[in-house]
Coordinates of C-alpha atoms (C1' of nucleotides) in Angstrom, one line a residue:
Chain A
M1 CA 16.8 -36.3 8.3
N2 CA 13.3 -37.8 8.4
E3 CA 12.1 -34.8 10.4
F4 CA 12.4 -32.9 7.2
N5 CA 9.0 -34.3 6.2
E6 CA 7.4 -32.8 9.3
Y7 CA 8.1 -29.2 8.3
F8 CA 5.1 -27.3 7.2
K9 CA 4.7 -27.3 3.4
S10 CA 2.8 -24.9 1.3
A11 CA 1.7 -24.8 -2.3
F12 CA 3.5 -22.3 -4.4
T13 CA 2.8 -20.6 -7.6
V14 CA 4.2 -18.0 -10.0
D15 CA 2.3 -15.0 -11.3
N16 CA 3.4 -13.0 -14.3
V17 CA 3.0 -9.3 -14.9
I18 CA 3.4 -8.7 -18.7
F19 CA 3.6 -5.1 -19.8
G20 CA 3.0 -3.9 -23.3
F21 CA 2.5 -0.5 -24.9
D22 CA -0.2 0.3 -27.4
E23 CA -2.1 3.4 -28.5
G24 CA 0.1 5.5 -26.3
D25 CA -1.0 3.6 -23.2
L26 CA 0.8 1.2 -20.9
K27 CA -1.0 -2.2 -20.8
V28 CA -0.9 -5.3 -18.8
L29 CA -1.9 -8.8 -19.9
L30 CA -4.7 -10.4 -17.8
I31 CA -6.6 -13.6 -18.1
K32 CA -10.3 -14.2 -17.3
R33 CA -10.2 -17.0 -14.8
G34 CA -11.9 -20.3 -15.8
E35 CA -11.3 -21.9 -12.4
D36 CA -12.1 -21.4 -8.8
P37 CA -11.5 -19.4 -6.9
Y38 CA -12.4 -16.1 -8.5
R39 CA -13.8 -17.9 -11.5
G40 CA -14.8 -15.4 -14.2
K41 CA -12.7 -12.6 -12.6
W42 CA -9.7 -11.0 -14.2
G43 CA -6.3 -11.9 -12.8
L44 CA -2.6 -12.2 -13.6
P45 CA -1.6 -15.3 -15.6
G46 CA -0.2 -17.6 -12.9
Y47 CA -0.3 -21.2 -11.8
F48 CA 1.3 -23.8 -9.6
V49 CA 5.0 -24.7 -9.8
Y50 CA 6.0 -28.3 -10.4
P51 CA 8.0 -30.3 -7.9
N52 CA 11.1 -30.5 -10.0
E53 CA 11.0 -27.3 -11.8
D54 CA 13.0 -24.2 -11.2
L55 CA 11.1 -21.0 -10.5
D56 CA 12.2 -19.2 -13.6
T57 CA 11.3 -22.2 -15.7
A58 CA 7.9 -22.5 -14.1
A59 CA 7.2 -18.8 -14.8
I60 CA 8.0 -19.3 -18.5
R61 CA 5.9 -22.5 -18.8
V62 CA 2.9 -21.1 -17.0
L63 CA 2.9 -18.0 -19.1
E64 CA 2.9 -20.0 -22.3
E65 CA 0.3 -22.4 -21.1
L66 CA -2.1 -19.7 -20.1
T67 CA -1.6 -17.1 -22.8
G68 CA 0.3 -18.8 -25.6
L69 CA 3.3 -16.4 -25.3
R70 CA 6.6 -18.1 -25.9
N71 CA 10.2 -17.1 -25.4
V72 CA 9.4 -14.2 -23.1
F73 CA 12.2 -13.0 -20.8
L74 CA 10.9 -12.9 -17.3
E75 CA 12.5 -11.3 -14.3
Q76 CA 11.7 -12.0 -10.7
V77 CA 10.3 -9.1 -8.7
K78 CA 8.9 -10.1 -5.3
T79 CA 7.3 -12.9 -3.4
F80 CA 3.9 -12.6 -1.8
G81 CA 3.1 -14.9 1.0
S82 CA 0.4 -13.4 3.3
V83 CA -1.3 -16.1 5.2
N84 CA -4.8 -15.5 3.8
R85 CA -4.0 -14.5 0.3
H86 CA -5.6 -17.6 -1.2
P87 CA -9.0 -18.8 0.1
F88 CA -8.2 -22.5 -0.3
G89 CA -5.1 -22.6 1.8
R90 CA -1.6 -21.3 2.2
V91 CA -0.1 -20.3 -1.2
I92 CA 3.1 -18.5 -1.7
T93 CA 3.6 -16.8 -5.1
V94 CA 6.6 -15.5 -6.8
A95 CA 5.9 -12.5 -9.1
Y96 CA 7.7 -12.1 -12.4
F97 CA 7.5 -9.4 -14.8
S98 CA 8.3 -8.8 -18.4
L99 CA 8.1 -6.2 -21.2
I100 CA 7.0 -7.3 -24.7
K101 CA 6.1 -5.8 -28.0
I102 CA 2.3 -6.5 -28.2
S103 CA 2.3 -6.7 -32.0
H104 CA 4.8 -9.5 -32.0
Y105 CA 2.7 -12.1 -30.2
T106 CA -0.6 -13.8 -30.6
L107 CA -2.6 -14.6 -27.6
Q108 CA -3.9 -18.2 -27.3
P109 CA -5.5 -18.5 -24.0
S110 CA -6.0 -22.0 -22.6
S111 CA -9.2 -23.3 -21.0
I112 CA -7.9 -22.5 -17.6
A113 CA -7.7 -18.9 -18.8
R114 CA -10.9 -18.4 -20.7
K115 CA -9.6 -15.2 -22.2
A116 CA -6.4 -13.3 -22.3
K117 CA -6.6 -9.6 -23.0
W118 CA -4.5 -6.4 -22.7
H119 CA -5.8 -3.9 -20.2
S120 CA -4.7 -0.3 -19.6
V121 CA -2.6 -0.3 -16.4
S122 CA -4.2 2.9 -15.2
E123 CA -7.7 1.4 -15.4
V124 CA -7.1 -2.0 -13.8
T125 CA -8.6 -2.7 -10.5
G126 CA -10.5 -5.4 -8.6
L127 CA -8.3 -8.3 -9.7
A128 CA -8.5 -11.8 -8.2
F129 CA -6.4 -12.6 -5.1
D130 CA -3.9 -9.9 -4.2
H131 CA -3.1 -9.3 -7.8
D132 CA -3.8 -5.6 -7.6
E133 CA -0.9 -5.4 -5.1
I134 CA 1.3 -7.6 -7.2
L135 CA 0.7 -5.5 -10.3
K136 CA 1.5 -2.4 -8.3
A137 CA 4.8 -3.8 -7.1
C138 CA 5.7 -4.7 -10.6
F139 CA 4.7 -1.3 -12.0
H140 CA 6.9 0.2 -9.3
R141 CA 9.8 -2.0 -10.4
L142 CA 9.3 -0.9 -14.0
K143 CA 9.4 2.7 -13.0
W144 CA 12.6 2.2 -11.1
L145 CA 14.2 0.1 -13.9
V146 CA 13.3 2.5 -16.7
R147 CA 15.7 5.1 -15.3
S148 CA 18.8 2.8 -15.4
R149 CA 18.2 0.5 -18.3
P150 CA 16.9 1.1 -21.8
V151 CA 13.9 -1.0 -21.2
G152 CA 11.6 1.2 -23.3
F153 CA 12.7 -0.3 -26.5
E154 CA 11.4 -3.7 -25.4
L155 CA 7.9 -2.3 -25.5
L156 CA 8.0 -0.6 -28.9
P157 CA 7.9 -2.1 -32.3
P158 CA 11.3 -2.4 -34.0
K159 CA 10.8 0.9 -35.8
F160 CA 9.5 3.8 -33.9
T161 CA 9.5 7.5 -33.8
L162 CA 11.1 9.7 -31.1
T163 CA 7.6 10.9 -30.1
E164 CA 6.4 7.4 -29.5
L165 CA 9.5 6.7 -27.4
Q166 CA 8.8 9.9 -25.4
H167 CA 5.2 9.0 -24.9
L168 CA 6.2 5.6 -23.6
Y169 CA 8.6 7.2 -21.1
E170 CA 5.9 9.6 -20.0
A171 CA 3.4 6.7 -19.5
I172 CA 5.9 4.8 -17.4
L173 CA 7.2 7.7 -15.4
E174 CA 3.7 9.3 -15.1
T175 CA 5.1 12.7 -15.9
S176 CA 5.5 14.9 -18.9
L177 CA 8.9 15.5 -20.5
D178 CA 10.3 18.3 -22.5
K179 CA 10.5 17.4 -26.2
R180 CA 13.7 19.0 -27.0
N181 CA 15.5 17.9 -23.9
F182 CA 14.3 14.4 -24.3
R183 CA 15.5 14.2 -27.8
K184 CA 18.8 15.7 -27.0
K185 CA 19.4 13.3 -24.2
I186 CA 18.3 10.1 -26.1
L187 CA 20.2 11.0 -29.2
S188 CA 23.4 11.9 -27.3
M189 CA 23.4 8.3 -26.0
D190 CA 24.2 7.0 -29.4
L191 CA 21.8 4.1 -29.0
L192 CA 19.5 4.7 -31.9
I193 CA 19.9 3.9 -35.5
D194 CA 18.4 6.5 -37.8
L195 CA 16.6 4.4 -40.4
D196 CA 16.3 7.3 -42.9
E197 CA 12.7 6.3 -43.3
T198 CA 9.6 8.2 -42.4
Q199 CA 6.1 7.4 -41.3
E200 CA 3.5 7.0 -44.0
G201 CA -0.2 7.8 -44.1
V202 CA -0.3 10.3 -41.2
A203 CA -2.2 13.5 -41.5
H204 CA 0.8 15.7 -40.6
R205 CA 4.5 15.9 -41.1
P206 CA 5.7 12.4 -41.0
A207 CA 8.3 11.5 -38.3
R208 CA 11.6 9.8 -38.9
L209 CA 11.9 6.2 -37.8
Y210 CA 14.5 4.8 -35.5
Q211 CA 15.7 1.5 -34.3
F212 CA 17.3 0.5 -31.0
D213 CA 21.0 -0.4 -31.5
R214 CA 21.4 -3.4 -29.2
N215 CA 24.9 -4.2 -30.2
R216 CA 26.0 -0.6 -29.6
Y217 CA 24.3 -0.9 -26.2
E218 CA 26.2 -4.0 -25.2
E219 CA 29.4 -2.3 -26.4
L220 CA 28.8 0.8 -24.4
L221 CA 27.9 -1.2 -21.3
S222 CA 31.2 -3.1 -21.5
E223 CA 33.0 0.3 -21.6
G224 CA 31.4 1.2 -18.3
F225 CA 28.6 3.4 -19.7
S226 CA 25.5 3.5 -17.6
F227 CA 22.2 4.5 -19.0
E228 CA 20.6 7.2 -16.9
L229 CA 17.4 9.0 -17.3
K230 CA 16.2 11.2 -14.5
E231 CA 12.7 12.0 -13.7
S232 CA 12.1 15.7 -14.2
K233 CA 12.1 17.5 -10.9
K234 CA 9.2 19.8 -11.6
K235 CA 6.0 17.9 -10.9
E236 CA 3.7 19.8 -13.2
R237 CA 5.5 21.2 -16.2
T238 CA 3.7 24.1 -17.8
T239 CA 3.3 23.9 -21.5
E240 CA 5.3 26.4 -23.6
R241 CA 2.1 27.8 -25.1
A242 CA 0.7 28.6 -21.7
A243 CA 4.0 29.9 -20.4
S244 CA 4.5 32.2 -23.4
S245 CA 1.1 33.8 -23.0
S246 CA 2.4 36.2 -20.4
P247 CA 5.7 37.4 -21.5
Q248 CA 7.6 40.1 -19.5
T249 CA 8.4 42.2 -22.6
A250 CA 5.6 42.5 -25.0
Chain B
M1 CA -11.9 -27.4 -4.2
N2 CA -10.5 -30.6 -2.9
E3 CA -8.0 -30.8 -5.8
F4 CA -6.2 -28.1 -4.0
N5 CA -4.7 -30.6 -1.7
E6 CA -3.2 -32.4 -4.7
Y7 CA -1.0 -29.7 -5.8
F8 CA 2.7 -30.2 -5.0
K9 CA 3.8 -28.6 -1.8
S10 CA 7.2 -27.6 -0.8
A11 CA 8.9 -26.6 2.4
F12 CA 9.8 -23.0 2.6
T13 CA 12.2 -20.9 4.6
V14 CA 13.6 -17.4 5.1
D15 CA 17.3 -16.5 5.1
N16 CA 18.6 -13.3 6.5
V17 CA 21.6 -11.3 5.2
I18 CA 22.5 -8.9 8.0
F19 CA 25.2 -6.3 7.1
G20 CA 27.3 -4.4 9.6
F21 CA 30.3 -2.2 9.4
D22 CA 33.3 -2.4 11.7
E23 CA 37.0 -1.6 11.5
G24 CA 36.5 0.0 8.1
D25 CA 35.2 -3.2 6.8
L26 CA 31.7 -4.4 5.6
K27 CA 30.6 -7.4 7.6
V28 CA 27.9 -10.0 7.3
L29 CA 26.4 -12.0 10.2
L30 CA 26.8 -15.8 9.9
I31 CA 25.9 -18.7 12.1
K32 CA 27.8 -21.9 12.5
R33 CA 25.2 -24.6 11.8
G34 CA 24.3 -27.0 14.6
E35 CA 22.0 -29.1 12.4
D36 CA 22.2 -31.2 9.3
P37 CA 22.6 -30.6 6.5
Y38 CA 25.9 -28.7 6.5
R39 CA 26.3 -29.2 10.3
G40 CA 29.4 -27.3 11.4
K41 CA 29.5 -25.1 8.3
W42 CA 28.9 -21.4 8.2
G43 CA 25.6 -20.2 6.7
L44 CA 23.1 -17.4 6.8
P45 CA 20.7 -17.3 9.7
G46 CA 17.5 -18.9 8.2
Y47 CA 14.8 -21.4 9.1
F48 CA 11.4 -22.7 8.2
V49 CA 8.3 -20.5 8.0
Y50 CA 5.3 -21.4 10.1
P51 CA 2.0 -22.3 8.4
N52 CA 0.1 -19.2 9.7
E53 CA 2.9 -16.7 9.7
D54 CA 3.5 -14.0 7.1
L55 CA 6.9 -14.0 5.4
D56 CA 8.1 -10.8 6.9
T57 CA 7.1 -11.9 10.4
A58 CA 8.9 -15.2 9.9
A59 CA 12.1 -13.4 8.9
I60 CA 12.1 -11.3 12.0
R61 CA 11.3 -14.3 14.3
V62 CA 13.9 -16.6 12.7
L63 CA 16.6 -13.9 13.0
E64 CA 15.8 -13.4 16.7
E65 CA 15.7 -17.1 17.4
L66 CA 19.0 -17.8 15.8
T67 CA 21.1 -14.8 16.7
G68 CA 19.3 -12.9 19.5
L69 CA 18.8 -9.8 17.3
R70 CA 15.5 -8.1 18.0
N71 CA 13.6 -5.3 16.3
V72 CA 15.6 -5.4 13.1
F73 CA 14.0 -3.9 10.0
L74 CA 14.2 -6.5 7.2
E75 CA 13.6 -6.0 3.6
Q76 CA 12.8 -8.7 1.0
V77 CA 15.4 -9.2 -1.7
K78 CA 14.8 -12.3 -3.8
T79 CA 13.5 -15.8 -3.7
F80 CA 15.7 -18.8 -4.4
G81 CA 14.0 -22.0 -5.5
S82 CA 16.4 -24.2 -7.5
V83 CA 15.2 -27.8 -7.5
N84 CA 18.4 -29.1 -5.8
R85 CA 19.4 -26.3 -3.5
H86 CA 18.6 -28.4 -0.4
P87 CA 19.8 -32.0 -0.1
F88 CA 16.7 -33.2 1.8
G89 CA 14.1 -32.1 -0.6
R90 CA 12.5 -29.1 -2.3
V91 CA 12.9 -26.0 -0.3
I92 CA 12.2 -22.5 -1.5
T93 CA 13.7 -19.7 0.5
V94 CA 13.0 -16.0 0.6
A95 CA 16.1 -13.9 1.2
Y96 CA 15.8 -10.8 3.4
F97 CA 18.4 -8.2 4.2
S98 CA 19.1 -5.6 6.8
L99 CA 21.7 -3.1 7.9
I100 CA 22.5 -2.7 11.5
K101 CA 24.9 -1.0 13.9
I102 CA 27.0 -3.8 15.2
S103 CA 27.7 -2.1 18.5
H104 CA 24.0 -1.8 19.3
Y105 CA 23.3 -5.5 19.5
T106 CA 24.5 -8.5 21.4
L107 CA 24.6 -11.8 19.7
Q108 CA 22.9 -14.7 21.5
P109 CA 23.0 -17.7 19.2
S110 CA 20.6 -20.5 19.9
S111 CA 21.6 -24.2 19.9
I112 CA 20.5 -24.6 16.3
A113 CA 23.1 -21.9 15.5
R114 CA 26.0 -23.0 17.6
K115 CA 27.7 -19.7 17.0
A116 CA 26.9 -16.4 15.5
K117 CA 29.7 -14.2 14.2
W118 CA 30.5 -11.3 12.0
H119 CA 32.6 -12.0 8.9
S120 CA 34.1 -9.7 6.4
V121 CA 32.0 -9.8 3.3
S122 CA 35.0 -9.8 1.1
E123 CA 36.4 -12.9 2.7
V124 CA 33.2 -15.0 2.9
T125 CA 33.1 -18.1 0.8
G126 CA 32.1 -21.7 0.9
L127 CA 28.8 -21.2 2.8
A128 CA 26.1 -23.9 3.3
F129 CA 23.5 -24.4 0.6
D130 CA 23.5 -21.7 -2.1
H131 CA 24.1 -19.0 0.6
D132 CA 27.1 -17.7 -1.3
E133 CA 24.8 -16.8 -4.1
I134 CA 22.2 -15.3 -1.8
L135 CA 24.8 -13.2 -0.1
K136 CA 26.0 -12.0 -3.5
A137 CA 22.4 -11.0 -4.5
C138 CA 22.0 -9.1 -1.3
F139 CA 25.3 -7.3 -1.6
H140 CA 24.3 -6.3 -5.0
R141 CA 21.0 -4.9 -3.7
L142 CA 22.9 -3.0 -1.1
K143 CA 25.2 -1.4 -3.7
W144 CA 22.2 -0.4 -5.7
L145 CA 20.3 1.0 -2.7
V146 CA 23.2 3.0 -1.3
R147 CA 23.0 5.3 -4.3
S148 CA 19.4 6.3 -3.8
R149 CA 18.8 6.1 0.0
P150 CA 20.9 7.3 2.9
V151 CA 21.4 3.7 4.1
G152 CA 25.0 4.3 5.2
F153 CA 23.8 5.8 8.5
E154 CA 22.1 2.6 9.4
L155 CA 25.5 1.0 9.6
L156 CA 27.4 3.6 11.6
P157 CA 27.2 4.4 15.3
P158 CA 25.1 7.4 16.1
K159 CA 28.2 9.6 16.2
F160 CA 30.6 9.3 13.4
T161 CA 33.2 11.3 11.5
L162 CA 33.0 12.2 7.8
T163 CA 36.0 10.0 7.1
E164 CA 34.2 7.0 8.6
L165 CA 31.2 7.7 6.5
Q166 CA 33.4 8.0 3.4
H167 CA 35.1 4.7 4.2
L168 CA 31.8 3.0 4.5
Y169 CA 30.7 4.3 1.1
E170 CA 33.9 3.2 -0.4
A171 CA 33.5 -0.3 1.1
I172 CA 30.0 -0.7 -0.3
L173 CA 30.7 0.8 -3.7
E174 CA 34.1 -0.9 -3.9
T175 CA 35.7 2.3 -5.2
S176 CA 37.6 5.2 -3.8
L177 CA 36.1 8.7 -3.5
D178 CA 37.6 12.1 -3.5
K179 CA 37.6 13.5 0.0
R180 CA 36.7 17.1 -0.7
N181 CA 34.0 16.2 -3.2
F182 CA 32.5 13.6 -0.9
R183 CA 32.3 16.1 2.0
K184 CA 30.9 18.8 -0.2
K185 CA 28.2 16.6 -1.5
I186 CA 27.2 15.1 1.8
L187 CA 27.2 18.3 3.7
S188 CA 25.2 20.1 1.0
M189 CA 22.4 17.6 1.5
D190 CA 21.8 19.1 4.9
L191 CA 21.2 15.7 6.5
L192 CA 23.9 15.8 9.1
I193 CA 24.0 17.5 12.5
D194 CA 27.4 18.8 13.4
L195 CA 27.7 17.8 17.1
D196 CA 30.5 20.3 17.8
E197 CA 32.4 17.4 19.4
T198 CA 35.6 15.8 18.4
Q199 CA 37.2 12.4 18.6
E200 CA 39.2 11.6 21.6
G201 CA 42.4 9.6 22.1
V202 CA 43.5 9.5 18.5
A203 CA 47.1 10.0 17.6
H204 CA 46.4 12.8 15.2
R205 CA 44.2 15.8 14.7
P206 CA 40.8 14.7 16.0
A207 CA 37.9 14.7 13.6
R208 CA 34.5 16.4 14.2
L209 CA 31.6 14.1 15.0
Y210 CA 28.3 14.2 13.2
Q211 CA 24.9 12.7 13.6
F212 CA 22.3 11.7 10.9
D213 CA 19.3 14.0 11.1
R214 CA 16.4 11.6 10.5
N215 CA 13.7 14.1 10.9
R216 CA 15.3 16.4 8.4
Y217 CA 15.5 13.5 6.0
E218 CA 11.8 12.7 6.3
E219 CA 11.0 16.4 5.9
L220 CA 13.1 16.6 2.7
L221 CA 11.6 13.4 1.3
S222 CA 8.1 14.8 1.6
E223 CA 9.3 17.9 -0.2
G224 CA 10.3 15.6 -3.1
F225 CA 14.0 15.6 -2.4
S226 CA 15.7 12.5 -3.6
F227 CA 19.0 11.3 -2.2
E228 CA 21.5 10.6 -5.0
L229 CA 25.0 9.5 -4.8
K230 CA 26.7 8.6 -8.0
E231 CA 29.5 6.1 -8.4
S232 CA 32.6 8.0 -9.6
K233 CA 33.1 7.4 -13.3
K234 CA 36.8 6.9 -13.2
K235 CA 37.6 3.3 -12.2
E236 CA 40.9 3.9 -10.6
R237 CA 41.3 7.3 -9.1
T238 CA 45.0 8.3 -8.8
T239 CA 45.8 9.8 -5.5
E240 CA 46.6 13.5 -5.3
R241 CA 50.1 12.7 -4.0
A242 CA 50.9 10.5 -7.0
A243 CA 49.4 13.0 -9.4
S244 CA 51.2 15.9 -8.0
S245 CA 54.6 14.2 -8.2
S246 CA 54.9 15.1 -11.9
P247 CA 53.8 18.7 -12.3
Q248 CA 54.0 20.4 -15.6
T249 CA 55.6 23.5 -14.2
A250 CA 58.3 22.9 -11.6
Chain C
dA1 C1' 60.8 20.4 19.3
dA2 C1' 60.6 17.6 15.4
dA3 C1' 58.2 13.9 13.0
dG4 C1' 54.1 11.5 12.0
dA5 C1' 49.3 11.1 11.0
dA6 C1' 44.9 12.2 9.7
dT7 C1' 41.7 16.4 9.4
dG8 C1' 39.7 20.1 7.0
dT9 C1' 39.3 23.5 3.4
dG10 C1' 38.3 26.3 -2.0
dT11 C1' 38.4 27.2 -6.7
dA12 C1' 38.4 26.9 -11.6
dA13 C1' 37.1 24.1 -15.6
dT14 C1' 33.9 21.2 -17.5
dA15 C1' 29.7 18.8 -18.1
dT16 C1' 25.0 18.3 -17.5
dG17 C1' 20.3 19.9 -17.0
dT18 C1' 16.7 23.1 -17.8
dA19 C1' 13.5 26.5 -19.8
dC20 C1' 11.7 27.9 -23.7
dA21 C1' 9.2 29.3 -29.4
dC22 C1' 9.2 29.0 -33.9
dT23 C1' 9.6 26.8 -38.7
dA24 C1' 8.9 22.5 -41.6
dA25 C1' 6.3 18.9 -43.8
dT26 C1' 2.4 16.5 -44.6
dA27 C1' -3.0 15.5 -45.2
dT28 C1' -7.5 17.3 -45.4
dG29 C1' -11.4 20.3 -46.5
dC30 C1' -13.0 23.9 -49.1
Chain D
dG1 C1' -4.7 25.0 -55.4
dC2 C1' -5.0 27.2 -51.2
dA3 C1' -5.9 27.7 -46.3
dT4 C1' -6.0 25.0 -42.2
dA5 C1' -4.8 21.6 -38.9
dT6 C1' -1.5 18.7 -36.9
dT7 C1' 2.7 17.0 -35.5
dA8 C1' 7.9 17.0 -36.4
dG9 C1' 12.0 19.0 -35.7
dT10 C1' 15.5 22.2 -34.1
dG11 C1' 19.2 25.8 -30.8
dT12 C1' 20.7 28.7 -27.2
dA13 C1' 21.4 30.9 -22.9
dC14 C1' 21.4 30.1 -18.1
dA15 C1' 21.8 27.5 -13.9
dT16 C1' 23.4 23.6 -11.5
dA17 C1' 26.4 19.7 -10.7
dT18 C1' 30.7 17.3 -11.2
dT19 C1' 35.4 16.9 -11.3
dA20 C1' 40.4 17.6 -10.5
dC21 C1' 43.5 19.0 -7.5
dA22 C1' 47.4 20.8 -2.8
dC23 C1' 48.4 22.5 1.4
dA24 C1' 47.9 24.3 6.2
dT25 C1' 46.0 22.6 10.7
dT26 C1' 45.8 20.0 15.0
dC27 C1' 46.7 16.5 17.6
dT28 C1' 50.1 12.5 19.6
dT29 C1' 54.4 10.3 20.0
dT30 C1' 59.3 10.1 20.5

DNA sequence: AAAGAATGTGTAATATGTACACTAATATGC
DNA sequence: GCATATTAGTGTACATATTACACATTCTTT
């Protein structure tokens, strides 16, 4: 019984990978570190877990403390525990990820995090610790999840156009999708409410606005429906314009 | 820098969920605990991680020490860290899982594990700690994985019949599959080598034996092939016999 | 040689996925 | 106000995949 105290003990932390979507681009929330190690470097918002705190609770608390984000649903992804991942000693970290609507939240970084800022996922590199690797794992999870759960709607504002939705899927899947097929597929799922409104102030034909029908989704789920969106099989899709420039019959 | 030592530290462990398949039944490897807490109870083979040991390495070592299994490929699934999951103090555990061919290994339990034995997954309950929950999470992962990776072959002996393969999939997916459609699908993937041998000593028409073609699989993967096996949509499939007992035209 | 038990096989109907090109609606610049 | 630029929105034919379904075959046992 007492031997228990003799077992090696390590510090442990949680790190949060928060994805958002803005300006047609997938973003991740990073903080500028105000503490050693890696002071002044960008990293994921993460910190130590308290002794009598569950992991999920810690992730929520730490996120709020560092960035000001509240009530964010976080999902565990993977645990990183390489011996030398932290310069001060053995630290095991549990990575969490989440998807949020950027416009719904205000960032209020604490002093530990000097700044909190959204960065384009595609441009992020050179983060503190092994955070590049953690980000990669979470992005991979997102890619995986997007095909079997309607996660896209978490990232968009409540009202969105089908083109915005498509661009989001293209950003996550890192591929291009056929407009007509994408629309047909999405609309056939019966998960969107057509708001009978259109965009305003755009210099082109305004698009219809839609809303995700969460109740309908729950209902369909309980009927055994499963959301499925496949990655297109062709790697590089040629545009229609390009393809039609060399027709067989002139 | 010195403050680092002030952060709360917890003990941490790895737990392994090893699946096997035998007698048409999905099994999990459990040990009978020879140590407190839960001495004499069944639980997952798991133990403490060393200070200068990576998590994956620890999982492999612990598995071997407790059960005698060597060279098993383990994959991280989830981390469990509820405050009260261990009666002696705060212990965070990282769960790993693996699939093995039961007949290929000999169990050699250590003294810490008084016994190591295969149990039918469907019958396991009342394990030590939160191991019921960990098992459930790993089974869920297996179900998920089976649809996108040819994991079934890891569980079968090198030579197997299509019926055995089908039964395995049925056990994992907890559903029944149509024989002809299953065969058509599997064979069309071009992942099996027909060994031109048949079963011996069975009291019925002997089945052909097949082998998984791992090289072909790697080859197909690099060509962008993706293994996909859907769960059948109908929950309860009626058997043909039953269905044909009430034909429209006599 | 008859009965029992599991193997092995094909086809038609339906559903899903894919490729692809033009018209419609708005804002802006002239 | 008219031409231009820009994005929205729409349909169909073809190929592929999924589903439902029944019976002859080959072996052992009695």
